[in-house]
XYZ file of C-alpha atoms in Angstrom:
739
model
C 24.353 93.806 -82.255
C 22.134 90.838 -83.194
C 18.767 90.014 -84.716
C 16.282 87.229 -84.042
C 13.442 86.359 -86.442
C 10.359 84.505 -85.164
C 7.137 84.100 -87.217
C 8.025 87.057 -89.393
C 8.779 89.349 -86.450
C 12.353 90.550 -86.083
C 13.831 91.472 -82.703
C 17.038 93.456 -83.067
C 19.324 95.241 -80.648
C 22.276 94.671 -78.334
C 22.452 92.566 -75.163
C 25.431 92.563 -72.771
C 26.093 89.756 -70.349
C 26.568 91.177 -66.844
C 26.687 89.573 -63.406
C 23.096 88.672 -62.564
C 21.828 88.623 -66.174
C 21.636 90.456 -69.481
C 21.487 94.195 -70.051
C 20.165 95.860 -73.180
C 17.154 96.499 -75.390
C 15.577 94.509 -78.192
C 13.221 96.279 -80.589
C 10.587 94.200 -82.383
C 9.146 95.014 -85.809
C 7.303 93.211 -88.589
C 4.813 90.369 -88.460
C 2.283 92.646 -86.783
C 4.254 92.962 -83.513
C 6.001 96.212 -82.587
C 7.567 97.220 -79.292
C 10.523 96.809 -76.958
C 12.007 94.220 -74.611
C 14.159 95.787 -71.868
C 16.691 93.499 -70.118
C 18.442 94.408 -66.859
C 19.682 92.520 -63.759
C 17.812 93.111 -60.496
C 20.372 91.921 -58.010
C 20.931 88.287 -58.869
C 17.625 87.995 -60.784
C 17.023 88.707 -64.470
C 14.454 91.443 -65.037
C 12.603 91.727 -68.376
C 10.262 94.634 -69.091
C 7.951 94.165 -72.069
C 5.933 96.697 -74.066
C 4.420 95.158 -77.210
C 1.626 96.223 -79.572
C -0.120 93.754 -81.887
C -1.772 94.681 -85.180
C -2.663 91.876 -87.550
C -0.150 89.621 -85.834
C 0.208 86.003 -86.925
C 2.162 83.503 -84.840
C 3.319 80.357 -86.616
C 2.430 77.147 -84.801
C 0.922 73.740 -85.485
C -2.400 75.609 -85.231
C -1.749 79.252 -86.284
C -2.615 82.039 -83.839
C -3.743 85.462 -85.043
C -4.392 88.693 -83.161
C -6.180 91.528 -84.923
C -4.976 94.060 -82.379
C -3.682 93.926 -78.824
C -1.266 95.158 -76.196
C 1.065 93.601 -73.619
C 2.800 95.484 -70.805
C 4.586 93.414 -68.195
C 7.569 93.175 -65.876
C 8.983 89.697 -65.319
C 11.515 88.620 -62.674
C 13.054 85.177 -63.324
C 13.537 84.232 -59.669
C 14.636 80.603 -59.070
C 12.288 80.546 -56.069
C 9.366 81.290 -58.391
C 8.648 83.847 -61.098
C 7.326 87.291 -60.278
C 5.030 89.021 -62.762
C 3.286 92.395 -62.846
C 1.437 93.028 -66.078
C -1.653 93.577 -68.126
C -2.675 92.240 -71.527
C -5.559 92.865 -73.899
C -6.458 91.557 -77.339
C -9.255 92.018 -79.843
C -9.986 89.525 -82.573
C -7.859 86.683 -81.251
C -8.072 83.503 -83.302
C -6.589 80.013 -83.006
C -7.592 77.788 -85.888
C -11.375 78.020 -86.253
C -11.910 79.399 -82.738
C -12.066 83.173 -82.356
C -12.764 85.496 -79.424
C -13.723 89.147 -79.788
C -12.135 90.538 -76.656
C -9.626 89.200 -74.121
C -8.268 91.088 -71.133
C -6.165 89.975 -68.208
C -3.808 90.982 -65.475
C -1.296 89.171 -63.294
C 0.303 90.042 -59.973
C 2.660 87.298 -58.776
C 5.480 87.290 -56.270
C 7.707 84.199 -56.164
C 4.981 82.211 -57.886
C 2.192 83.398 -55.558
C -0.555 85.879 -56.344
C -3.646 86.561 -58.426
C -4.372 86.242 -62.131
C -7.606 87.626 -63.638
C -8.925 87.114 -67.144
C -12.069 87.903 -69.079
C -13.312 86.899 -72.520
C -16.316 88.182 -74.471
C -17.740 87.989 -77.948
C -20.683 87.080 -80.120
C -19.415 83.991 -81.870
C -22.687 82.377 -82.861
C -24.103 83.466 -79.496
C -23.277 86.445 -77.298
C -21.107 85.433 -74.360
C -18.949 86.896 -71.606
C -16.934 85.061 -68.937
C -14.666 86.305 -66.144
C -12.235 84.256 -64.078
C -10.069 84.890 -61.026
C -7.254 82.497 -60.140
C -5.396 82.308 -56.832
C -1.946 80.913 -57.599
C 0.624 79.169 -55.403
C 3.560 77.051 -56.569
C 1.655 73.776 -55.965
C -1.995 74.768 -56.254
C -4.282 76.936 -58.387
C -7.887 77.796 -57.483
C -10.098 79.211 -60.256
C -13.479 80.907 -59.884
C -15.520 81.818 -62.949
C -18.898 83.198 -63.977
C -20.489 84.886 -66.955
C -23.395 84.773 -69.379
C -24.269 83.049 -72.649
C -27.272 84.411 -74.534
C -27.962 86.479 -71.398
C -28.323 83.276 -69.353
C -25.995 82.593 -66.404
C -22.922 80.438 -67.056
C -20.859 79.658 -63.962
C -18.541 77.305 -62.115
C -20.584 75.953 -59.209
C -17.416 75.730 -57.085
C -13.789 76.779 -57.562
C -11.863 74.536 -59.932
C -8.811 73.120 -58.147
C -5.519 72.220 -59.898
C -2.882 70.470 -57.772
C 0.723 69.805 -58.764
C 1.635 66.111 -58.884
C 5.255 65.439 -59.851
C 5.834 66.871 -63.319
C 2.135 67.538 -64.010
C -1.125 68.828 -62.628
C -4.260 67.072 -61.426
C -7.697 68.681 -61.979
C -10.297 67.934 -59.305
C -13.912 67.440 -60.489
C -15.300 70.868 -61.457
C -18.855 71.604 -62.568
C -19.974 74.207 -65.111
C -23.715 75.008 -65.006
C -25.778 76.572 -67.799
C -29.502 76.806 -68.547
C -30.475 73.913 -66.294
C -27.656 71.652 -67.468
C -24.222 70.782 -66.121
C -20.914 69.378 -67.320
C -18.449 68.028 -64.758
C -14.820 67.712 -65.829
C -11.852 66.098 -64.075
C -8.466 64.842 -65.209
C -4.815 65.708 -65.363
C -1.950 66.518 -67.681
C 1.813 66.360 -67.704
C 4.753 65.666 -69.976
C 3.341 63.710 -72.927
C 0.271 62.508 -71.061
C -3.285 63.702 -70.456
C -6.511 62.430 -68.933
C -10.049 63.789 -69.326
C -13.197 62.533 -67.577
C -16.440 64.402 -68.339
C -20.052 63.891 -67.321
C -22.912 65.757 -69.013
C -26.376 66.206 -67.534
C -29.051 68.004 -69.612
C -26.407 70.213 -71.198
C -27.867 72.310 -74.070
C -26.375 71.545 -77.499
C -26.493 75.282 -78.260
C -23.123 75.535 -76.477
C -21.552 74.141 -79.660
C -22.302 77.452 -81.409
C -19.311 78.882 -79.537
C -17.039 76.544 -81.504
C -19.070 76.360 -84.719
C -21.019 79.597 -85.293
C -24.489 79.303 -86.798
C -24.546 75.545 -86.236
C -28.061 76.026 -84.847
C -28.364 72.725 -82.964
C -30.847 72.311 -80.133
C -31.335 69.457 -77.694
C -30.072 68.206 -74.341
C -26.995 65.990 -73.965
C -26.467 63.426 -71.198
C -23.710 60.868 -70.694
C -20.024 60.326 -69.990
C -16.786 60.731 -71.911
C -13.255 59.612 -71.061
C -10.016 60.110 -72.996
C -6.495 59.084 -71.975
C -3.087 59.643 -73.562
C -0.720 57.385 -71.558
C 2.472 58.882 -72.928
C 5.605 57.002 -73.848
C 4.372 56.579 -77.427
C 1.399 54.435 -76.421
C -1.888 54.757 -78.330
C -4.625 56.875 -76.771
C -7.767 55.229 -75.428
C -11.236 56.511 -74.716
C -14.925 55.825 -74.379
C -18.105 57.822 -74.907
C -21.663 56.989 -73.912
C -23.930 59.863 -74.925
C -27.670 60.425 -75.229
C -29.081 63.498 -76.955
C -32.775 64.200 -76.519
C -34.719 66.513 -78.835
C -31.871 67.028 -81.308
C -32.941 69.509 -83.978
C -31.442 72.167 -86.207
C -33.060 75.513 -86.954
C -32.292 77.616 -89.992
C -33.695 80.867 -91.332
C -37.091 79.405 -92.306
C -36.925 75.666 -91.560
C -36.408 73.494 -88.492
C -35.767 69.770 -88.442
C -38.024 67.370 -86.592
C -36.701 66.581 -83.072
C -35.029 63.197 -82.699
C -33.356 61.275 -79.894
C -29.854 59.928 -80.510
C -27.889 57.334 -78.556
C -24.162 57.008 -79.252
C -21.547 54.614 -77.863
C -17.868 54.732 -78.927
C -14.734 52.902 -77.822
C -11.175 53.877 -78.812
C -8.222 51.569 -78.139
C -4.954 50.516 -79.724
C -6.847 48.475 -82.349
C -8.973 51.384 -83.582
C -12.350 53.003 -83.088
C -15.702 51.192 -82.827
C -19.055 53.001 -82.642
C -22.766 52.243 -82.539
C -25.709 54.646 -82.731
C -29.513 54.502 -82.546
C -31.918 57.247 -83.720
C -35.520 57.456 -82.477
C -38.448 59.755 -83.214
C -41.757 59.863 -81.308
C -40.702 56.773 -79.375
C -39.973 54.686 -82.481
C -36.519 53.651 -83.727
C -36.018 55.053 -87.237
C -32.292 54.560 -87.731
C -29.285 52.495 -86.689
C -25.590 52.774 -87.474
C -22.524 50.817 -86.459
C -18.952 50.719 -87.641
C -15.272 50.350 -86.881
C -12.103 52.055 -88.067
C -8.928 50.065 -87.737
C -6.367 48.771 -87.364
C -4.727 52.158 -87.011
C -1.568 52.799 -88.973
C 1.396 54.912 -87.950
C 0.903 58.630 -88.359
C 1.691 62.080 -87.085
C -1.636 62.492 -85.315
C -4.652 60.423 -84.318
C -6.822 62.046 -87.015
C -4.257 61.254 -89.735
C -4.001 57.651 -88.568
C -7.779 57.233 -88.614
C -8.143 58.749 -92.099
C -5.674 56.224 -93.466
C -7.229 53.231 -91.670
C -9.722 50.739 -93.188
C -13.370 51.359 -92.402
C -16.404 49.112 -92.214
C -19.785 50.615 -91.337
C -23.480 49.882 -91.762
C -26.294 52.429 -91.929
C -30.030 51.715 -91.836
C -32.679 54.439 -91.808
C -36.450 54.297 -92.331
C -38.244 57.526 -91.525
C -38.995 61.096 -92.638
C -36.510 62.520 -95.145
C -36.761 66.021 -93.647
C -35.402 64.725 -90.323
C -32.039 64.069 -91.975
C -32.180 66.704 -94.735
C -32.792 69.702 -92.478
C -29.911 68.695 -90.219
C -27.657 69.597 -93.176
C -28.738 73.266 -92.982
C -29.580 73.418 -96.728
C -32.669 75.626 -97.167
C -32.676 76.429 -100.881
C -34.388 73.071 -101.409
C -36.417 71.171 -98.818
C -36.963 67.414 -98.994
C -39.625 65.668 -96.920
C -41.658 62.468 -96.886
C -40.769 58.818 -96.167
C -37.382 57.419 -97.178
C -35.582 54.110 -96.588
C -31.788 53.895 -96.733
C -29.550 50.863 -96.358
C -25.816 51.316 -96.901
C -22.592 49.408 -96.187
C -19.376 51.447 -96.204
C -15.929 50.030 -96.886
C -12.590 51.271 -98.160
C -10.770 53.841 -96.080
C -12.082 56.853 -94.229
C -10.267 59.127 -96.687
C -11.684 57.208 -99.696
C -14.881 55.374 -98.727
C -16.669 52.845 -100.923
C -20.437 52.653 -100.402
C -22.783 49.820 -101.364
C -26.509 49.779 -100.711
C -29.868 51.155 -101.771
C -32.268 54.037 -101.205
C -35.974 54.265 -101.992
C -38.916 56.534 -101.336
C -42.620 56.459 -102.121
C -44.480 59.702 -101.405
C -41.634 62.179 -100.878
C -41.990 65.932 -101.485
C -39.451 68.409 -102.876
C -39.988 72.160 -102.490
C -37.921 75.255 -103.278
C -38.751 78.659 -101.810
C -36.470 80.320 -104.376
C -38.219 79.041 -107.515
C -41.591 78.099 -106.033
C -41.167 74.536 -107.309
C -43.224 71.798 -105.612
C -42.921 68.124 -106.616
C -44.940 65.710 -104.508
C -45.722 62.031 -104.476
C -42.133 61.290 -105.506
C -41.374 57.619 -106.153
C -37.665 56.869 -106.530
C -35.325 53.889 -106.322
C -31.547 54.074 -106.297
C -28.326 52.337 -105.354
C -24.961 53.310 -103.934
C -21.981 52.549 -106.161
C -18.631 53.494 -104.661
C -18.860 57.197 -103.896
C -21.919 57.621 -106.132
C -25.642 57.432 -105.542
C -27.409 56.352 -108.738
C -31.176 56.836 -109.039
C -32.211 54.493 -111.824
C -35.650 56.096 -111.994
C -37.859 58.621 -110.281
C -41.208 60.267 -110.894
C -43.354 62.831 -109.157
C -46.379 65.087 -109.569
C -46.568 68.872 -109.708
C -49.617 71.079 -109.013
C -52.493 71.129 -111.527
C -51.894 67.649 -112.905
C -48.295 67.933 -114.116
C -45.532 65.376 -113.684
C -41.762 64.891 -113.861
C -39.750 61.708 -114.380
C -36.169 60.778 -115.099
C -32.932 59.411 -113.681
C -30.045 60.931 -111.699
C -26.487 60.470 -110.439
C -25.075 62.085 -107.298
C -21.320 62.244 -106.634
C -20.851 62.146 -102.855
C -17.078 62.734 -103.002
C -16.922 65.578 -105.543
C -13.926 67.890 -105.272
C -16.194 70.806 -104.321
C -18.632 68.933 -102.131
C -21.754 67.337 -103.656
C -21.987 66.756 -107.420
C -25.077 65.809 -109.417
C -26.292 65.026 -112.914
C -30.092 64.865 -113.183
C -31.959 64.228 -116.454
C -35.707 64.689 -116.267
C -38.704 64.917 -118.569
C -41.429 67.374 -117.631
C -45.048 66.934 -118.721
C -47.166 70.017 -118.032
C -45.109 70.447 -114.849
C -45.259 73.640 -112.771
C -41.531 74.216 -112.283
C -41.499 77.985 -111.691
C -44.006 79.704 -109.405
C -42.522 82.953 -108.141
C -44.444 86.151 -107.423
C -43.275 87.800 -110.635
C -43.046 84.861 -113.037
C -44.403 81.346 -113.384
C -44.133 78.534 -115.907
C -45.786 75.194 -116.655
C -43.504 73.307 -119.038
C -43.186 70.182 -121.150
C -39.861 68.877 -122.400
C -36.415 67.601 -121.338
C -34.345 69.327 -118.663
C -30.891 68.620 -117.262
C -29.418 69.696 -113.934
C -25.635 69.384 -113.554
C -23.269 70.409 -110.762
C -19.718 69.629 -109.647
C -20.518 70.819 -106.112
C -19.717 74.489 -106.832
C -22.848 75.922 -108.406
C -24.385 74.238 -111.407
C -26.372 74.561 -114.621
C -30.028 73.997 -115.493
C -30.442 73.519 -119.239
C -33.007 72.316 -121.739
C -35.479 73.179 -124.492
C -39.076 73.183 -123.312
C -42.544 74.147 -124.401
C -44.411 76.590 -122.173
C -47.868 75.066 -121.802
C -48.920 77.901 -119.545
C -46.891 80.768 -118.147
C -47.304 84.166 -116.574
C -45.332 87.328 -116.065
C -46.403 90.216 -113.864
C -45.218 93.689 -114.778
C -43.958 96.045 -112.084
C -43.200 93.401 -109.462
C -39.783 92.098 -108.437
C -39.437 88.616 -106.984
C -39.773 88.438 -103.193
C -37.294 85.563 -103.013
C -34.590 87.310 -105.038
C -31.742 88.598 -102.872
C -29.219 90.778 -104.710
C -25.474 90.342 -104.265
C -23.855 93.610 -103.258
C -20.197 94.522 -103.259
C -19.665 95.645 -99.672
C -16.650 96.945 -97.803
C -17.404 96.434 -94.135
C -16.159 98.923 -91.560
C -16.270 98.657 -87.761
C -16.414 94.888 -88.128
C -17.007 92.827 -84.972
C -13.690 91.724 -83.505
C -14.592 88.042 -83.584
C -16.311 88.124 -86.956
C -15.092 85.148 -88.985
C -13.481 85.671 -92.335
C -16.243 85.514 -94.902
C -15.977 82.534 -97.224
C -15.806 83.285 -100.918
C -19.298 83.608 -102.408
C -20.650 80.308 -103.631
C -20.868 79.826 -107.363
C -24.416 80.572 -108.575
C -26.723 78.138 -110.299
C -26.864 79.185 -113.943
C -29.670 78.825 -116.483
C -29.401 77.813 -120.129
C -32.970 77.320 -121.296
C -34.987 77.863 -124.459
C -38.736 78.237 -123.992
C -41.378 78.246 -126.727
C -44.823 79.609 -125.829
C -47.261 79.388 -128.733
C -50.014 80.855 -126.548
C -51.217 81.031 -122.930
C -48.415 83.380 -121.868
C -50.357 85.647 -119.513
C -48.959 89.129 -118.925
C -50.641 91.163 -116.180
C -49.976 94.061 -113.860
C -50.088 97.852 -114.262
C -53.664 97.515 -115.602
C -52.747 94.969 -118.285
C -54.637 91.681 -118.675
C -53.529 89.872 -121.817
C -52.411 86.678 -123.576
C -49.247 86.467 -125.678
C -47.048 84.152 -127.697
C -43.258 84.143 -127.360
C -39.979 82.349 -127.926
C -37.567 83.156 -125.146
C -34.024 82.384 -124.103
C -33.498 82.194 -120.327
C -29.939 82.711 -119.115
C -28.396 84.195 -115.970
C -28.877 82.582 -112.550
C -31.764 81.070 -110.634
C -31.826 84.100 -108.306
C -31.475 86.622 -111.166
C -32.735 85.187 -114.454
C -31.952 87.044 -117.675
C -34.579 86.672 -120.389
C -34.041 87.475 -124.063
C -36.529 87.301 -126.915
C -39.855 88.796 -127.895
C -43.484 88.290 -126.944
C -46.356 89.331 -129.225
C -49.905 89.888 -128.040
C -52.729 87.596 -129.080
C -55.551 89.289 -127.192
C -56.090 91.456 -124.147
C -57.230 94.714 -122.620
C -55.815 97.544 -120.564
C -57.647 99.129 -117.629
C -57.165 102.748 -116.659
C -59.255 104.706 -114.139
C -62.011 102.091 -114.296
C -62.152 102.193 -118.096
C -61.282 99.159 -120.145
C -59.312 99.696 -123.361
C -59.050 97.027 -126.054
C -55.436 96.421 -127.083
C -54.818 96.934 -130.804
C -51.188 95.848 -130.777
C -48.608 94.766 -128.270
C -44.983 93.722 -128.162
C -42.731 93.008 -125.183
C -39.001 92.754 -125.841
C -36.839 91.000 -123.254
C -33.229 92.166 -123.540
C -31.480 90.214 -120.797
C -31.809 92.709 -117.934
C -31.653 91.557 -114.326
C -34.029 91.989 -112.623
C -36.285 91.255 -115.583
C -37.367 94.630 -117.028
C -38.606 94.271 -120.613
C -39.278 97.079 -123.094
C -42.999 97.697 -123.680
C -44.884 98.765 -126.814
C -48.617 98.482 -126.218
C -51.440 100.513 -127.803
C -55.038 100.290 -126.573
C -58.231 102.090 -127.656
C -61.647 102.789 -126.153
C -64.764 104.666 -127.185
C -65.822 107.182 -124.547
C -68.692 109.605 -124.504
C -68.211 111.852 -127.496
C -64.656 110.782 -128.373
C -62.207 107.937 -129.057
C -59.284 107.642 -126.630
C -55.992 105.796 -127.097
C -53.386 104.826 -124.533
C -49.804 103.926 -125.465
C -47.708 102.173 -122.847
C -43.959 102.361 -123.520
C -40.826 102.400 -121.365
C -40.048 99.256 -119.347
C -41.895 96.897 -117.040
C -40.540 98.557 -113.884
C -40.768 102.138 -115.250
C -43.619 102.313 -117.755
C -44.545 105.507 -119.592
C -48.204 106.174 -120.385
C -49.275 108.599 -123.140
C -52.817 109.605 -124.122
C -54.296 110.697 -127.445
C -57.880 111.205 -128.572
C -60.093 111.924 -131.585
C -60.977 114.763 -131.543
C -57.650 115.846 -129.997
C -57.895 117.042 -126.375
C -55.274 118.354 -123.928
C -53.945 115.739 -121.510
C -55.683 117.192 -118.445
C -59.017 117.435 -120.282
C -58.725 113.834 -121.484
C -57.810 112.632 -117.987
C -60.819 114.503 -116.614
C -63.080 112.622 -119.032
C -61.460 109.316 -118.041
C -61.499 109.872 -114.282
C -64.766 111.742 -113.767
C -66.731 111.390 -117.002
C -67.031 115.144 -117.488
C -65.099 118.173 -118.760
C -62.436 119.794 -116.624
C -64.584 122.947 -116.479
C -67.248 121.032 -114.511
C -64.949 119.638 -111.797
C -65.300 120.470 -108.131
C -62.288 121.678 -106.124
C -61.526 118.199 -104.643
C -61.856 116.643 -108.096
C -59.519 119.250 -109.574
C -56.960 118.424 -106.863
C -57.295 114.718 -107.630
C -56.834 115.429 -111.334
C -53.697 117.504 -110.691
C -52.189 114.658 -108.642
C -52.961 112.195 -111.441
C -51.319 114.400 -114.095
C -48.212 114.950 -111.930
C -47.841 111.254 -111.066
C -48.184 110.168 -114.691
C -45.429 112.580 -115.698
C -43.150 111.202 -112.967
C -43.775 107.478 -112.859
C -46.256 106.209 -115.414
C -49.315 104.214 -114.491
C -47.739 102.846 -111.319
C -47.058 106.336 -110.006
C -50.704 107.246 -110.288
C -51.644 104.689 -107.653
C -48.705 105.539 -105.413
C -49.107 109.328 -105.372
C -52.927 109.620 -105.499
C -54.442 108.286 -102.267
C -58.031 108.621 -103.542
C -57.217 106.511 -106.569
C -55.400 103.992 -104.353
C -58.554 103.619 -102.213
C -60.649 103.283 -105.387
C -58.513 100.390 -106.608
C -58.578 98.586 -103.252
C -62.393 98.958 -103.047
C -62.834 97.684 -106.612
C -64.556 100.886 -107.776
C -64.329 102.561 -111.179
C -64.732 106.105 -109.826
C -64.289 107.674 -106.406
C -64.650 111.432 -105.968
C -65.400 114.085 -103.365
C -68.312 116.491 -104.050
C -68.782 119.960 -102.501
C -71.808 120.865 -100.374
C -75.025 121.964 -102.117
C -77.232 124.337 -100.052
C -80.179 123.961 -102.441
C -80.524 120.212 -101.809
C -79.254 120.180 -98.220
C -76.346 118.023 -99.255
C -73.132 118.318 -97.266
C -69.636 117.555 -98.558
C -70.100 114.084 -99.989
C -68.318 111.020 -101.285
C -69.414 109.576 -104.634
C -68.556 105.966 -105.488
C -69.293 104.626 -108.967
C -69.058 101.351 -110.859
C -69.547 100.406 -114.509
C -71.972 97.527 -115.055
C -70.910 96.352 -118.488
C -69.650 98.830 -121.056
C -72.651 101.139 -121.242
C -74.235 101.324 -117.764
C -72.740 103.376 -114.920
C -74.182 103.465 -111.358
C -73.031 105.984 -108.711
C -73.980 106.293 -105.038
C -73.534 109.650 -103.239
C -73.673 110.221 -99.474
C -72.597 112.926 -97.031
C -72.795 110.706 -93.932
C -75.397 113.048 -92.396
C -78.611 111.660 -93.843
C -78.363 112.684 -97.486
C -77.842 110.040 -100.168
C -78.563 109.738 -103.849
C -78.263 107.173 -106.615
C -77.413 108.130 -110.177
C -77.753 105.896 -113.239
C -76.278 106.599 -116.665
C -76.859 104.506 -119.791
C -74.816 105.330 -122.874
C -76.828 104.724 -126.042
C -74.193 105.987 -128.458
C -70.887 107.848 -128.158
C -72.809 111.159 -128.051
C -76.218 110.214 -126.518
C -76.848 109.132 -122.881
C -79.865 108.665 -120.567
C -79.459 109.982 -116.975
C -81.596 109.244 -113.893
C -81.256 110.400 -110.234
C -83.110 109.403 -107.031
C -82.292 111.111 -103.680
C -83.439 110.915 -100.034
C -84.916 114.444 -100.190
C -87.602 113.115 -102.534
C -86.166 114.456 -105.762
C -86.246 112.324 -108.866
C -85.125 113.212 -112.359
C -84.633 111.733 -115.815
C -82.607 113.475 -118.525
C -81.140 113.015 -121.942
C -77.570 114.232 -122.460
C -76.113 114.997 -125.859
C -72.334 115.576 -125.986
C -70.137 116.632 -128.874
C -66.658 118.192 -129.084
C -65.953 120.883 -131.669
């Protein structure tokens, strides 16, 4: 009885040594691998029968291998004349390092080292792909055919790939892979401690890189050659690359970089790595770079040796900032306009030291999240070690505002890209979202260690706005989600990035406009703004200076108003607004309470009237007893919607009122047919001209139309006039009083 532990999986059981081989059974458990290995001699040949199941298996190696789930069933004969194999294998969610494949399946049928091996891979890693291969195997030669699709476009080997045994290794004859009008031809060989690769690219789409780096989003066509040789015997590897990429661009969710052409030449030898690159746009050279890394020191791997080696490089770029910025894939902020960069890099690759300068005159910064736009940016800075220091910058915002200040960027921050920006705003429009906007004056500071950051300051709100009942279009909530039926090659989600936090105090002495839900008003406020950029939390109070409230085409003067922000996210302040209006024969008051997203509207009047009677006066200008059947239905919908959802519900649940608001009318009603005048079922559309004059047009669409005019002299006395197409004209005096 014995046990063997490999990568957390234990194989235990008993094996007996018999003539011809071992006999016995090993049972595997742990580490995500369960099953049996059956050993038995077959004549003079060892026979091993394998039945293994994989579930969350992890195999320790220099580059770890993981299998989410899989299965292996095989029979192996260890014949000295050549192995014999009959088996099938399948795996889902296989991963090696950063490379993952959703599904793998294969089968092998070999006798004495001769036979057929088939394999297929499929997934959606960045792009949907599937590829199938069939290999004819002999002891000294392997022929491989392959074909599949990538993004539903054919991907195939133009001819069988041939591998021929040479001594202790294999030689690969030139083999061509074709995709979307491009080709890559690969040849080489490998053996004990040595390897050779020769590749030629012709119009090969850069989108192929999405298979290795999902969501990279690069486009363009690559041409050129690449060679790499590991001689073996402890000698340093050598190589050379001459590549040209035409139309290189990167596309994100809403932005795409400007296409550029890139030329790259690299040479690797025992002394180190030397490289030179040229970048062109629209036929003009806009950037150059050259550098060397070396001499190489001793190390476990080539990458480790290069990281520890001295570096000297030069970078020169004069062109559009968005060409470089959008290649980074950052879309929260977009930077465009002309920029000139000159930098010399020294130190070591693991700890570079940068010297140089950067300047721009006429750049533009824009954020879709906050609505911020700063244009005409003039900035000058210098590189100092791993820092970029902007000694000064200034820019203009819409409507005559400006920002200025200085900044420091840490290019080698522990969490990526650090910054410390101090700016002074002067009537600058820094917030312009759908639901909230602000023009500010005062100092602001933006700080980040590369993992989120903070925006702080105390500013004066020169002009600001807040719209009730509307959430920001750019705000995307973070949800706690447990995903089921996840794609087999879905990468492990990175931890959510730290949010950008706010720590602001804003003082608005006036010109704080609050609108929406019928409100049009000006306020004063002192507010604290906390939370995050995506979900700001506002605390404080706003008091009304002046304003009015519109309901059903009637304008009410606001007597008092208070809005209390209590830190909710999304912003949903408590409302306390009272407005009054003098109607025909009565005084009506509206009180708006509740919150910005769920307001409550209550009505009172002098003399006191029931809610439906008061609404009838507001909507139709007459008592409920005088309403037609369509008007009564419209009134019932208005009463029900107010009880359910406040003023916003009235628009949502009453289609006639919704049409009225879109058309800019004060009244819209349906009138029944009148046999005496020859009028059919009609539509009446009315509009107040000032506070006292009301004009209404009536038509049935069949030849009848009429125009009515009402002028209110006092609360209880009105003049009425009607002209119709049937030749009737009338003028009346109406006296109204409630008892």
